[in-house]
PDB file of C-alpha atoms in Angstrom:
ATOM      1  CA  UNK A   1      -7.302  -6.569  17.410  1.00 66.00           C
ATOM      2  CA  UNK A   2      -8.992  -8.650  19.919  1.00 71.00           C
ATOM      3  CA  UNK A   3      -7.172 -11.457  19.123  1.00 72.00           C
ATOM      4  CA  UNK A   4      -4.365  -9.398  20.283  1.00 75.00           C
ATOM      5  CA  UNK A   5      -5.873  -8.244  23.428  1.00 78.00           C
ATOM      6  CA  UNK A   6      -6.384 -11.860  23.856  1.00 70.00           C
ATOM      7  CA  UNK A   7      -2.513 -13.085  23.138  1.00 74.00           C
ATOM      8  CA  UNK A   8      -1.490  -9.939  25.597  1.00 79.00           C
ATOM      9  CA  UNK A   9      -3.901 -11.343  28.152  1.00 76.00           C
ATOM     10  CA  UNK A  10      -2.700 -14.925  28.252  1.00 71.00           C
ATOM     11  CA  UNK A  11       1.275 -14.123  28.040  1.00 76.00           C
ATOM     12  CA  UNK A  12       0.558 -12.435  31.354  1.00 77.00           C
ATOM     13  CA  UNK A  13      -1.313 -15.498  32.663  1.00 70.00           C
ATOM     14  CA  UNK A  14      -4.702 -13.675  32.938  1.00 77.00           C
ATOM     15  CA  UNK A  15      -6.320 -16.037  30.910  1.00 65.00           C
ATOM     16  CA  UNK A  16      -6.243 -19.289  29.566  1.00 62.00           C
ATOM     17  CA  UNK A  17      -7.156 -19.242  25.882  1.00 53.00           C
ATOM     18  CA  UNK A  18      -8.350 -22.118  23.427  1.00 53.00           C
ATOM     19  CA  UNK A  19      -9.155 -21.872  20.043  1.00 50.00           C
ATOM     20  CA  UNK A  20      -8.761 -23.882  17.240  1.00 47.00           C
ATOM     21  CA  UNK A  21      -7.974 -21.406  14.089  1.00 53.00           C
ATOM     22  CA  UNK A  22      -5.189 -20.583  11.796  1.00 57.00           C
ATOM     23  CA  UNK A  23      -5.601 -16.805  12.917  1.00 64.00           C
ATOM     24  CA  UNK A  24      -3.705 -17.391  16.317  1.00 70.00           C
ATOM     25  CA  UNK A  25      -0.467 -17.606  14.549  1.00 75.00           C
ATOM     26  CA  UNK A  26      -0.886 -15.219  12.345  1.00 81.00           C
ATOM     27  CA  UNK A  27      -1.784 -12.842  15.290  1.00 84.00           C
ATOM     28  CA  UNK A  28       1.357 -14.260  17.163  1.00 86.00           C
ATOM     29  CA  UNK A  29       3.312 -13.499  13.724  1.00 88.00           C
ATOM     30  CA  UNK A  30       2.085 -10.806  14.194  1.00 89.00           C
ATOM     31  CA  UNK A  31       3.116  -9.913  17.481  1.00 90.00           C
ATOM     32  CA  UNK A  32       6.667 -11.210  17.120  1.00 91.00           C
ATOM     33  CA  UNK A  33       7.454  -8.626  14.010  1.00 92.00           C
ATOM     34  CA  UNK A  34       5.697  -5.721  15.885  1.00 91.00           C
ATOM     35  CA  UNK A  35       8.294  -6.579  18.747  1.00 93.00           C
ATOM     36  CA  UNK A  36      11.340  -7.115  16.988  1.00 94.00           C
ATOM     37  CA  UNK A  37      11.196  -4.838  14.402  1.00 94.00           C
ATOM     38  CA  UNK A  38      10.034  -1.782  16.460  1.00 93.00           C
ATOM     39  CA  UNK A  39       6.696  -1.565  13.911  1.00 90.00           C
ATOM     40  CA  UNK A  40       3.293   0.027  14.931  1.00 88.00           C
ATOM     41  CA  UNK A  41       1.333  -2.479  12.954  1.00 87.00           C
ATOM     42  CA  UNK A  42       1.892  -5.848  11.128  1.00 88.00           C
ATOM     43  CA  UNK A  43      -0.804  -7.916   9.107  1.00 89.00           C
ATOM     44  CA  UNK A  44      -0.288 -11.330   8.693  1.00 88.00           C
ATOM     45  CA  UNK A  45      -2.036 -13.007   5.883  1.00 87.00           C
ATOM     46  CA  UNK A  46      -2.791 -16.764   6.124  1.00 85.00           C
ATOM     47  CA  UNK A  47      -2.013 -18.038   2.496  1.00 84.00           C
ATOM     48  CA  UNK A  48      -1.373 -21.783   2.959  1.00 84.00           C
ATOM     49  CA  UNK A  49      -3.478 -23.371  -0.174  1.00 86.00           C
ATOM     50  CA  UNK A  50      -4.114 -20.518  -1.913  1.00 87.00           C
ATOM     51  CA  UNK A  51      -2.914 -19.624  -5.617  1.00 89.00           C
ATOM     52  CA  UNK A  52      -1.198 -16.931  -6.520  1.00 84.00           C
ATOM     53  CA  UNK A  53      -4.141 -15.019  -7.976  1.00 86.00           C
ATOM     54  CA  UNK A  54      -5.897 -15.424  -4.469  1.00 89.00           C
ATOM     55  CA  UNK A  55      -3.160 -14.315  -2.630  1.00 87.00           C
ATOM     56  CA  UNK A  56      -2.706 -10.987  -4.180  1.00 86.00           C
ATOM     57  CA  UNK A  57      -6.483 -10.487  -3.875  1.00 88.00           C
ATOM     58  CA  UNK A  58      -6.623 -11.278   0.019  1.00 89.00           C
ATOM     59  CA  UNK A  59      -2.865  -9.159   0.302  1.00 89.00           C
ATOM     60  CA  UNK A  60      -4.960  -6.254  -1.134  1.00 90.00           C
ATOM     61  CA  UNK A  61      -8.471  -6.903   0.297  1.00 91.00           C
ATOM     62  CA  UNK A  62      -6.353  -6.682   3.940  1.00 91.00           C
ATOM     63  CA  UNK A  63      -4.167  -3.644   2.631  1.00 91.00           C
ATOM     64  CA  UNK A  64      -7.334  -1.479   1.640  1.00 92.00           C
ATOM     65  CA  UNK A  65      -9.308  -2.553   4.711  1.00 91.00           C
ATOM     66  CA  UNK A  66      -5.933  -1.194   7.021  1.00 91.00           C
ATOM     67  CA  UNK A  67      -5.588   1.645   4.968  1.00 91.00           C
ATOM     68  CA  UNK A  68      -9.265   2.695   4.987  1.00 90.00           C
ATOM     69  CA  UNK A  69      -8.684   1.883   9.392  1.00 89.00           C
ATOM     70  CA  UNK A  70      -5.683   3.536   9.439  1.00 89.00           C
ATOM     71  CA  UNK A  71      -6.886   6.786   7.646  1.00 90.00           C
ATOM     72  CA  UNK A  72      -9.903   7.282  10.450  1.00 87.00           C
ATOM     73  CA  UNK A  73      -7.706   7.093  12.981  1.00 88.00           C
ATOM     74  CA  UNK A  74      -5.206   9.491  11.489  1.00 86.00           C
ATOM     75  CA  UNK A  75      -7.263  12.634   9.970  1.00 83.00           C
ATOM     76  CA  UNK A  76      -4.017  14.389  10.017  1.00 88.00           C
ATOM     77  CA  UNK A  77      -3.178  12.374   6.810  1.00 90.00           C
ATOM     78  CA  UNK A  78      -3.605  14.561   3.691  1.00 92.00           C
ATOM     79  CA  UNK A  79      -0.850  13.576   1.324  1.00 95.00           C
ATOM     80  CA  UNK A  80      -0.671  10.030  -0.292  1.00 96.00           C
ATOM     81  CA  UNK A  81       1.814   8.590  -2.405  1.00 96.00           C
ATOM     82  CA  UNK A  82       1.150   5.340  -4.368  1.00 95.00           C
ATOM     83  CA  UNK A  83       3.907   3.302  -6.355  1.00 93.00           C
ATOM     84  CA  UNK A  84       2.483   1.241  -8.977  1.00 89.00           C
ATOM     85  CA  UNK A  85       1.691  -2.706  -9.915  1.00 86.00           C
ATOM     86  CA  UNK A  86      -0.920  -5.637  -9.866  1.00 86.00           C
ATOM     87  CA  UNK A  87      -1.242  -5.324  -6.069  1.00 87.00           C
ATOM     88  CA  UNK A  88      -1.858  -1.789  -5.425  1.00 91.00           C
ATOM     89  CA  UNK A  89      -3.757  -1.746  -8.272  1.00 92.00           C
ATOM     90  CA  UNK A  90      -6.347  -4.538  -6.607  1.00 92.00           C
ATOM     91  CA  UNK A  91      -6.068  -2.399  -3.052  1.00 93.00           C
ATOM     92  CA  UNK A  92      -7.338   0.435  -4.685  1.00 95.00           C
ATOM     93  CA  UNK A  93     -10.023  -0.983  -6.210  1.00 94.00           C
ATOM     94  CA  UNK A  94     -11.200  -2.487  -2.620  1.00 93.00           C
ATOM     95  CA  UNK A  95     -11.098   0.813  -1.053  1.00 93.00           C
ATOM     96  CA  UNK A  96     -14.497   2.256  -0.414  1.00 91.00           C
ATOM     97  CA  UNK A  97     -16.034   5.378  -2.166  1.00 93.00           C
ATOM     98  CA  UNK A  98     -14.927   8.320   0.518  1.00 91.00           C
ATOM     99  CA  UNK A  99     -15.040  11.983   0.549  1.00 91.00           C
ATOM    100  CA  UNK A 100     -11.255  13.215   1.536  1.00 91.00           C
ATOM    101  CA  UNK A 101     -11.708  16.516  -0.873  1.00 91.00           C
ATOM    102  CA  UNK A 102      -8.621  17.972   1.027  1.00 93.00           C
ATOM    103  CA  UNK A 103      -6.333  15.440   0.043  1.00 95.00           C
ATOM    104  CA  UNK A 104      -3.769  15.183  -2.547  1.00 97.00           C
ATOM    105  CA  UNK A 105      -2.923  12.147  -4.031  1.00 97.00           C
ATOM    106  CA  UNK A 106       1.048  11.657  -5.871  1.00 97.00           C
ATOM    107  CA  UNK A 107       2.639   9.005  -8.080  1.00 96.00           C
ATOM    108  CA  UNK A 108       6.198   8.025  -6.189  1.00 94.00           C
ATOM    109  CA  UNK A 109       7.248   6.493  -9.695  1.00 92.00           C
ATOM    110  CA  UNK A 110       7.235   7.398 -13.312  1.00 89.00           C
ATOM    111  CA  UNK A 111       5.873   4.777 -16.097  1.00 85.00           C
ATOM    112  CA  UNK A 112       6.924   1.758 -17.374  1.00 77.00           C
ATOM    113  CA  UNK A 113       6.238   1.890 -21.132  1.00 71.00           C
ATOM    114  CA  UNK A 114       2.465   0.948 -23.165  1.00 74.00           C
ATOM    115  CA  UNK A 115       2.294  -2.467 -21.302  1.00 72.00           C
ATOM    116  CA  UNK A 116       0.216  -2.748 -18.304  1.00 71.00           C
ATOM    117  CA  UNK A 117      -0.761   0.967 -17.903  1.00 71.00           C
ATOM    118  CA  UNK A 118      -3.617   0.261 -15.938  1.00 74.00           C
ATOM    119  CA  UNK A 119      -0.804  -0.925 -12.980  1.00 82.00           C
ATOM    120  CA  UNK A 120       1.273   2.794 -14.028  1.00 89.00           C
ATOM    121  CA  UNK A 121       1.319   4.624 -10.788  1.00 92.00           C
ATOM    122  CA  UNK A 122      -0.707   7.742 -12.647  1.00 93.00           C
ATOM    123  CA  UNK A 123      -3.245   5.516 -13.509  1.00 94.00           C
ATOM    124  CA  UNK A 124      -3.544   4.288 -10.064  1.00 95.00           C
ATOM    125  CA  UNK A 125      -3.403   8.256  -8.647  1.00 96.00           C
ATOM    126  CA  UNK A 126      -6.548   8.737 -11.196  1.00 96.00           C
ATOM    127  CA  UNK A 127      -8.667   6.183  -9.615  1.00 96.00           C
ATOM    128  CA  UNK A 128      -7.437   6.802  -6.065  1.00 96.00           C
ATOM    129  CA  UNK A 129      -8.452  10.441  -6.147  1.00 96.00           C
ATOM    130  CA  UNK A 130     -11.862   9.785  -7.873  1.00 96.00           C
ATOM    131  CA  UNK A 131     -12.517   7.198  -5.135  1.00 95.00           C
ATOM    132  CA  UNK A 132     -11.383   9.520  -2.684  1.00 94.00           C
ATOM    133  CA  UNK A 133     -12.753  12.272  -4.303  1.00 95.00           C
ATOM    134  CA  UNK A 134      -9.156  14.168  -3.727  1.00 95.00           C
ATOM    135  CA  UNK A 135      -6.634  16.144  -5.965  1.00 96.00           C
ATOM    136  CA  UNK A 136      -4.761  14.179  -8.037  1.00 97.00           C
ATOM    137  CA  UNK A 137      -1.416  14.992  -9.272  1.00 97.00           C
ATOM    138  CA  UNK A 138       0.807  13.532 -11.849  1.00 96.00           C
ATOM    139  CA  UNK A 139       4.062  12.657 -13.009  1.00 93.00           C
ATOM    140  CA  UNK A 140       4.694  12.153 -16.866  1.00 92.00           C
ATOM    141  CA  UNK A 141       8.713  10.860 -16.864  1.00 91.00           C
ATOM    142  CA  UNK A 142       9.531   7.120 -17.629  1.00 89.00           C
ATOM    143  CA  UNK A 143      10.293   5.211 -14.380  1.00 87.00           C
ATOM    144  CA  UNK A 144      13.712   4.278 -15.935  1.00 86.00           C
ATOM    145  CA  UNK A 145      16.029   6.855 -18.130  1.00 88.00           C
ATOM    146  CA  UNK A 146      19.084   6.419 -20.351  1.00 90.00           C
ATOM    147  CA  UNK A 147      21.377   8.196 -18.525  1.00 93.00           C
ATOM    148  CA  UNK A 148      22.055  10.565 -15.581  1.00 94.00           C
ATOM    149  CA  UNK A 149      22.157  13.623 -18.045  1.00 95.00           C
ATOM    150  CA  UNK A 150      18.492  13.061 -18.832  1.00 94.00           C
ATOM    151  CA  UNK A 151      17.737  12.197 -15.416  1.00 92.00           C
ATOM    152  CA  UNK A 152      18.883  15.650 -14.463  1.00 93.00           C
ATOM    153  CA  UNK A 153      16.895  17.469 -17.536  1.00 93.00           C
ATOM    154  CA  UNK A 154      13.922  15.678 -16.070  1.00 93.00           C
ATOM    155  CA  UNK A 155      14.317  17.070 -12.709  1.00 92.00           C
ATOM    156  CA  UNK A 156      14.671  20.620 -13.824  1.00 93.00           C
ATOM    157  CA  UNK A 157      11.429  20.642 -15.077  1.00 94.00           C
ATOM    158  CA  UNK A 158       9.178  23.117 -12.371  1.00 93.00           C
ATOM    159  CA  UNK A 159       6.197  20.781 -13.061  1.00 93.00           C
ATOM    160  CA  UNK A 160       8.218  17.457 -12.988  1.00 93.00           C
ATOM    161  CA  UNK A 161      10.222  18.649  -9.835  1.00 93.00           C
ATOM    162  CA  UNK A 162       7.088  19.905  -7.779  1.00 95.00           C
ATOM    163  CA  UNK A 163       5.578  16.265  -8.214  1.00 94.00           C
ATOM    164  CA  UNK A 164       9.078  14.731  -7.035  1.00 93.00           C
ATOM    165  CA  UNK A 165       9.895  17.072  -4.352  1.00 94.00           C
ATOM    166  CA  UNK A 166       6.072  16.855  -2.898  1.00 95.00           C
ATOM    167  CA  UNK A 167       5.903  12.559  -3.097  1.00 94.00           C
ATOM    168  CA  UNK A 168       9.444  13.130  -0.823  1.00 95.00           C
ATOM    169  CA  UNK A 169       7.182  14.898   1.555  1.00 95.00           C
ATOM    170  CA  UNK A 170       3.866  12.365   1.669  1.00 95.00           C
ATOM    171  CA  UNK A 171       1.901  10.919   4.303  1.00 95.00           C
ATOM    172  CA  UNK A 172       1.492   7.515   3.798  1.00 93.00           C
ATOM    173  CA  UNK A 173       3.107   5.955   0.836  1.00 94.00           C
ATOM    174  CA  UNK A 174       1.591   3.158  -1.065  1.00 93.00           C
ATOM    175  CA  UNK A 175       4.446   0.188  -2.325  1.00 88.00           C
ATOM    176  CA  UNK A 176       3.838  -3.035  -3.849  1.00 80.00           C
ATOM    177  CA  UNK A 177       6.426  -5.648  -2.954  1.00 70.00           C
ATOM    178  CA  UNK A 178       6.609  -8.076  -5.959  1.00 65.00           C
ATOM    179  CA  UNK A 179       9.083 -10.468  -7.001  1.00 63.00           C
ATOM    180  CA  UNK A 180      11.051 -11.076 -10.001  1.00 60.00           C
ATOM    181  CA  UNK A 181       9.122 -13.946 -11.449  1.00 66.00           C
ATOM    182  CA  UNK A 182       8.682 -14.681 -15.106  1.00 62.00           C
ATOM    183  CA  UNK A 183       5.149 -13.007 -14.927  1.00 63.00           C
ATOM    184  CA  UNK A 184       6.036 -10.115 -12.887  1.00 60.00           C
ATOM    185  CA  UNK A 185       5.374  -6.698 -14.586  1.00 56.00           C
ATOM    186  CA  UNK A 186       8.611  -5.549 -12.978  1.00 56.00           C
ATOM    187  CA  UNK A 187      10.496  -7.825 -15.384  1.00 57.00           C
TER     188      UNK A 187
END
């Protein structure tokens, strides 16, 4: 934020600003996508030299530290949707312990099969709400079906529909953006 202020304050000559770190251009980054875009807020994570491993961590150390920001400064918030995947799954464990008792927490995707269930969006919607001490809600469909027919079926359902039509209607949603690398758990 004050690096910000500071970037504001020199574009309109105010200042004159020196400073020798990596964090100016990400805050100009920064800036720029803000501007062009039309977004509220952009993080920008410095990853040059890091591995992959490091970069998820630091992608989900600065997601849970926004989030945790974001949800002071919006107490209207009350319904959360989270998606699932390696990511999310390290942003949730960096949030804090918080009391939010009046919030409900929703899975935005069924699961992907035995494999990685601890990335499954219920999974994640467990440990959210205990951490949050909120409601937690789930959603016990396959993220993938066979065909539309079944798809359908699925929807009927009053207790499968409810969780569907109320992640439509959520607060803040939670995605992970991952790519389609040998080792993703997408593939």
């Amino acid at each position: 934020l004050v690096s910000k202020i500071l970037i504001d304050a020199r574009e309109a000559k105010i200042v004159e600003i020196f400073i020798n770190s990596q964090s100016v251009f990400t805050t100009k980054l920064e800036r720029e996508l803000e501007q062009r875009f039309g977004l509220q807020d952009v993080v920008v994570i410095d990853t040059v030299g890091l591995t992959a491993t490091e970069i998820k961590r630091r992608v989900s150390r600065a997601a849970a530290t926004y989030i945790e920001s974001h949800l002071r400064k919006h107490p209207q918030i009350g319904r959360i949707g989270i998606s699932w995947g390696e990511t999310l799954r390290h942003l949730v464990n960096y949030l804090p312990y918080v009391n939010h008792s009046d919030f409900h927490i929703y899975p935005l995707i069924g699961g992907m099969g035995n494999e990685h269930f601890y990335l499954h969006s219920n999974q994640l919607v467990q440990t959210l709400s205990q951490k949050m001490r909120a409601t937690a809600h789930y959603l016990y469909v396959p993220a993938m079906v066979s065909s539309i027919a079944l798809k359908k079926e699925l929807e009927q359902d009053s207790t499968i529909s409810r969780v569907l039509d109320a992640g439509k209607k959520v607060d803040l949603a939670l995605f992970g953006m991952a790519s389609l690398e040998e080792n993703s758990t997408m593939l």
